[in-house]
C-alpha positions as protocol buffer text, in pm:
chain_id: "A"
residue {
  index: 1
  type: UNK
  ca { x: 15288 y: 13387 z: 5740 }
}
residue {
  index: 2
  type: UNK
  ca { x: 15086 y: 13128 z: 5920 }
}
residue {
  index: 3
  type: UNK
  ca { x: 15154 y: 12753 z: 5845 }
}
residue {
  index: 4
  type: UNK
  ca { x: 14843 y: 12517 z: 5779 }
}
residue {
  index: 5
  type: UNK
  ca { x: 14883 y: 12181 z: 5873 }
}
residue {
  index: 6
  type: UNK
  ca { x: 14633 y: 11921 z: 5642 }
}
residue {
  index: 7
  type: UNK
  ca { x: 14590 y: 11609 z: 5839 }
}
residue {
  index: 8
  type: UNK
  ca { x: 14424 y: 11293 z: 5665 }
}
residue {
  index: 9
  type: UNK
  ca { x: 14313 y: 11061 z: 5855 }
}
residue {
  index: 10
  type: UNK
  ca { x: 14241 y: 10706 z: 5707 }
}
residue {
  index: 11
  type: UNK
  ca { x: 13954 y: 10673 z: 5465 }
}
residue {
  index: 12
  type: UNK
  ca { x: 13682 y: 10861 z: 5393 }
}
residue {
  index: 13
  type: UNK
  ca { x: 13389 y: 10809 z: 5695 }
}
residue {
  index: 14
  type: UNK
  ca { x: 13129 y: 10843 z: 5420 }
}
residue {
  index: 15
  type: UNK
  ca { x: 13330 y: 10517 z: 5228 }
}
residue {
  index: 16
  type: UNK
  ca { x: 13271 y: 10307 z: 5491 }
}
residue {
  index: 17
  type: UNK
  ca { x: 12850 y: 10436 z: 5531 }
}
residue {
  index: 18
  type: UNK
  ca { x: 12811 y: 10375 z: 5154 }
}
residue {
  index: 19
  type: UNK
  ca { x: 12987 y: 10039 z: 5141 }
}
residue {
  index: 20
  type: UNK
  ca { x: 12736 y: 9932 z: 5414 }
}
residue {
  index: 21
  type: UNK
  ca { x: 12315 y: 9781 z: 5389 }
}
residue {
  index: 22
  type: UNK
  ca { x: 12100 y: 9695 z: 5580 }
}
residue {
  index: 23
  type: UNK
  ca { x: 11812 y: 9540 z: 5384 }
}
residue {
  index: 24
  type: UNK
  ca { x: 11502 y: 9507 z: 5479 }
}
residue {
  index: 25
  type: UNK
  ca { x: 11439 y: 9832 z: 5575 }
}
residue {
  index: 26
  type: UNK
  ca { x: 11154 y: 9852 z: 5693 }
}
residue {
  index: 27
  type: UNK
  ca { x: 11258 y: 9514 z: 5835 }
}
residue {
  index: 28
  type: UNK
  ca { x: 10973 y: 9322 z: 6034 }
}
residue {
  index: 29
  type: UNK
  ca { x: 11189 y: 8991 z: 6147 }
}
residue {
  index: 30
  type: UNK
  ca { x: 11525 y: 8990 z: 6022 }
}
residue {
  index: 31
  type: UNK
  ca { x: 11789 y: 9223 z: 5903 }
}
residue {
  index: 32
  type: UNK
  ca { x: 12033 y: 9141 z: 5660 }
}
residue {
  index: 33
  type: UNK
  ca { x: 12387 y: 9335 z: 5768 }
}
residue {
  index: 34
  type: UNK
  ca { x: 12640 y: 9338 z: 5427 }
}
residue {
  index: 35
  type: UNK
  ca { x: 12985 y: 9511 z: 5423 }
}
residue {
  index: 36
  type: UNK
  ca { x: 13126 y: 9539 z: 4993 }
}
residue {
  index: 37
  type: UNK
  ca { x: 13498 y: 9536 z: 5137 }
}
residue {
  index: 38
  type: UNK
  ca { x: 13539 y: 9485 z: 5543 }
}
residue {
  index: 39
  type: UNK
  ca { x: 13441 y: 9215 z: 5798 }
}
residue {
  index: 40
  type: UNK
  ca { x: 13246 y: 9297 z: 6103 }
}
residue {
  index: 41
  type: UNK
  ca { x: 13421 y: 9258 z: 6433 }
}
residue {
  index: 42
  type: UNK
  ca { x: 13091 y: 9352 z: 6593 }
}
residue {
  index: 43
  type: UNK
  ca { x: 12726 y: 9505 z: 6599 }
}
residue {
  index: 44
  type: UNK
  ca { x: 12518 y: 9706 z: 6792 }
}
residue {
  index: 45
  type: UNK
  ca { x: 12125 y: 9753 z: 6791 }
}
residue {
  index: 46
  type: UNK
  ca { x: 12027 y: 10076 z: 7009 }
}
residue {
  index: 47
  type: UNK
  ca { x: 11683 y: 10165 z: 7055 }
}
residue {
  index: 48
  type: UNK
  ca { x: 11572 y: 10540 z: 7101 }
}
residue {
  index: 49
  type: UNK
  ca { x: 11660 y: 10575 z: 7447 }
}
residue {
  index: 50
  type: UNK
  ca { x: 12033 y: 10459 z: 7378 }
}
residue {
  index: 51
  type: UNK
  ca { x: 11995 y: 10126 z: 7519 }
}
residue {
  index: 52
  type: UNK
  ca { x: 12171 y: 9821 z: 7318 }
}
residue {
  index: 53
  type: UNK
  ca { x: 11898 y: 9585 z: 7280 }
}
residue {
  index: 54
  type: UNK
  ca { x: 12077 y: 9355 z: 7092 }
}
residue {
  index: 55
  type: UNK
  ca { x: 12476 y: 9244 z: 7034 }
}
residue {
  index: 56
  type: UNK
  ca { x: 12659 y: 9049 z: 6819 }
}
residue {
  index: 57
  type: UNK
  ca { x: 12992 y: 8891 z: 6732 }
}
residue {
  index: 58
  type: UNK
  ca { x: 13062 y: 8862 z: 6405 }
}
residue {
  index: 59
  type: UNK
  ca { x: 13408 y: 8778 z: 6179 }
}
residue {
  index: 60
  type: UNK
  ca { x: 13251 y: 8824 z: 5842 }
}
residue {
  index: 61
  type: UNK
  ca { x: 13113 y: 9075 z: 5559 }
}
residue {
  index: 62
  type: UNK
  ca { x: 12769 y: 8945 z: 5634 }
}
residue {
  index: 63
  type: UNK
  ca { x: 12523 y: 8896 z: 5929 }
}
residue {
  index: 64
  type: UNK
  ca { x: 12154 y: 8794 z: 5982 }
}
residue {
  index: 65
  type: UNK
  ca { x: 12014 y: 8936 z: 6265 }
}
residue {
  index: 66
  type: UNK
  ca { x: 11672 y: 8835 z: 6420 }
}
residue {
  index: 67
  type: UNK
  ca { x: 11505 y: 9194 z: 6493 }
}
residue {
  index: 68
  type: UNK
  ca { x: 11147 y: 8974 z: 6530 }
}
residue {
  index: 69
  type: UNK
  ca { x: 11107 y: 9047 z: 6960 }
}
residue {
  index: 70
  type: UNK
  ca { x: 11189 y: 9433 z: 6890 }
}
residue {
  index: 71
  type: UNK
  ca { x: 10970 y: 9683 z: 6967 }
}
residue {
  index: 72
  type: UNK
  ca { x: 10824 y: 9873 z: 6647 }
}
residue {
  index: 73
  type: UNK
  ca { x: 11062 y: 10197 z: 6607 }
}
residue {
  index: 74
  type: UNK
  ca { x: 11403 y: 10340 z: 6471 }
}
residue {
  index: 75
  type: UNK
  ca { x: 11663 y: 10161 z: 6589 }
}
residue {
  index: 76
  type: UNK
  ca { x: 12086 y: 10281 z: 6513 }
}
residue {
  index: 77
  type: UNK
  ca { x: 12299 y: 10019 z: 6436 }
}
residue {
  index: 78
  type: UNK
  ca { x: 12601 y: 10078 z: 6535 }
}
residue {
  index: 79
  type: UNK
  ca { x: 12900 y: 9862 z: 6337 }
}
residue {
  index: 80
  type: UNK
  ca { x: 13233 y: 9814 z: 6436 }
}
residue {
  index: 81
  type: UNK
  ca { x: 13492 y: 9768 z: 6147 }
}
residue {
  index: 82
  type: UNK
  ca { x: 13854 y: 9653 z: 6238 }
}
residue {
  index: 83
  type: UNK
  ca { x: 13964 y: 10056 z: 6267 }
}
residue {
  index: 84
  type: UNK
  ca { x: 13650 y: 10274 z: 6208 }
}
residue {
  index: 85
  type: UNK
  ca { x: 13249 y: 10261 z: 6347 }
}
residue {
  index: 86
  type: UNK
  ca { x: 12987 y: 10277 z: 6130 }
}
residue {
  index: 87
  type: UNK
  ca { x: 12633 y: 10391 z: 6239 }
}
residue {
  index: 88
  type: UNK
  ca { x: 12328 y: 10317 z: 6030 }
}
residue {
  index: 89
  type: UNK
  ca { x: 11964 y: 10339 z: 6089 }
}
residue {
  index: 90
  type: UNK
  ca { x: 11652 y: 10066 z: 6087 }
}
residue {
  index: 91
  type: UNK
  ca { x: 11301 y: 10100 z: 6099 }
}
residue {
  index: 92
  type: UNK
  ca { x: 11134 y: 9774 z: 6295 }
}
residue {
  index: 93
  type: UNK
  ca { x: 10753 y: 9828 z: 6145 }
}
């Protein structure tokens, strides 16, 4: 008989998207970052052609983020938590 190994690994991937906004979105100058439970180590804005347009540090739950010299588009944010890496999406109208 075959033996089926059940690895878990962590929490849920989908936890971490849903505990996660970005608000305005549409944004047109700023973005507003929030995490319910984890601080932010750092943040990534990539544009469509995988470039990171924009970078920052960050130690808390929360961070403002001037998105006024993008180009209009749909940009991934990609967020690093202290174990996992969260990517959302933004539209800059």
């Amino acid at each position: 008989s075959a033996c089926v190994l059940i690895t878990t690994v962590g929490l849920d991937e989908t936890s971490f998207q849903n505990n996660i906004t970005i608000q305005p979105n549409p944004a047109h100058n700023k973005i507003t970052i929030s995490s319910l439970q984890n601080n932010f180590s750092n943040i990534e804005i990539i544009n469509s052609l995988g470039e990171i347009v924009l970078q920052t540090k960050n130690k808390n739950n929360q961070a403002d983020i001037d998105v006024s010299k993008l180009q209009q588009g749909v940009y991934q944010v990609k967020i690093y938590l202290d174990k996992n890496v969260v990517m959302k999406k933004f539209v800059k109208e």
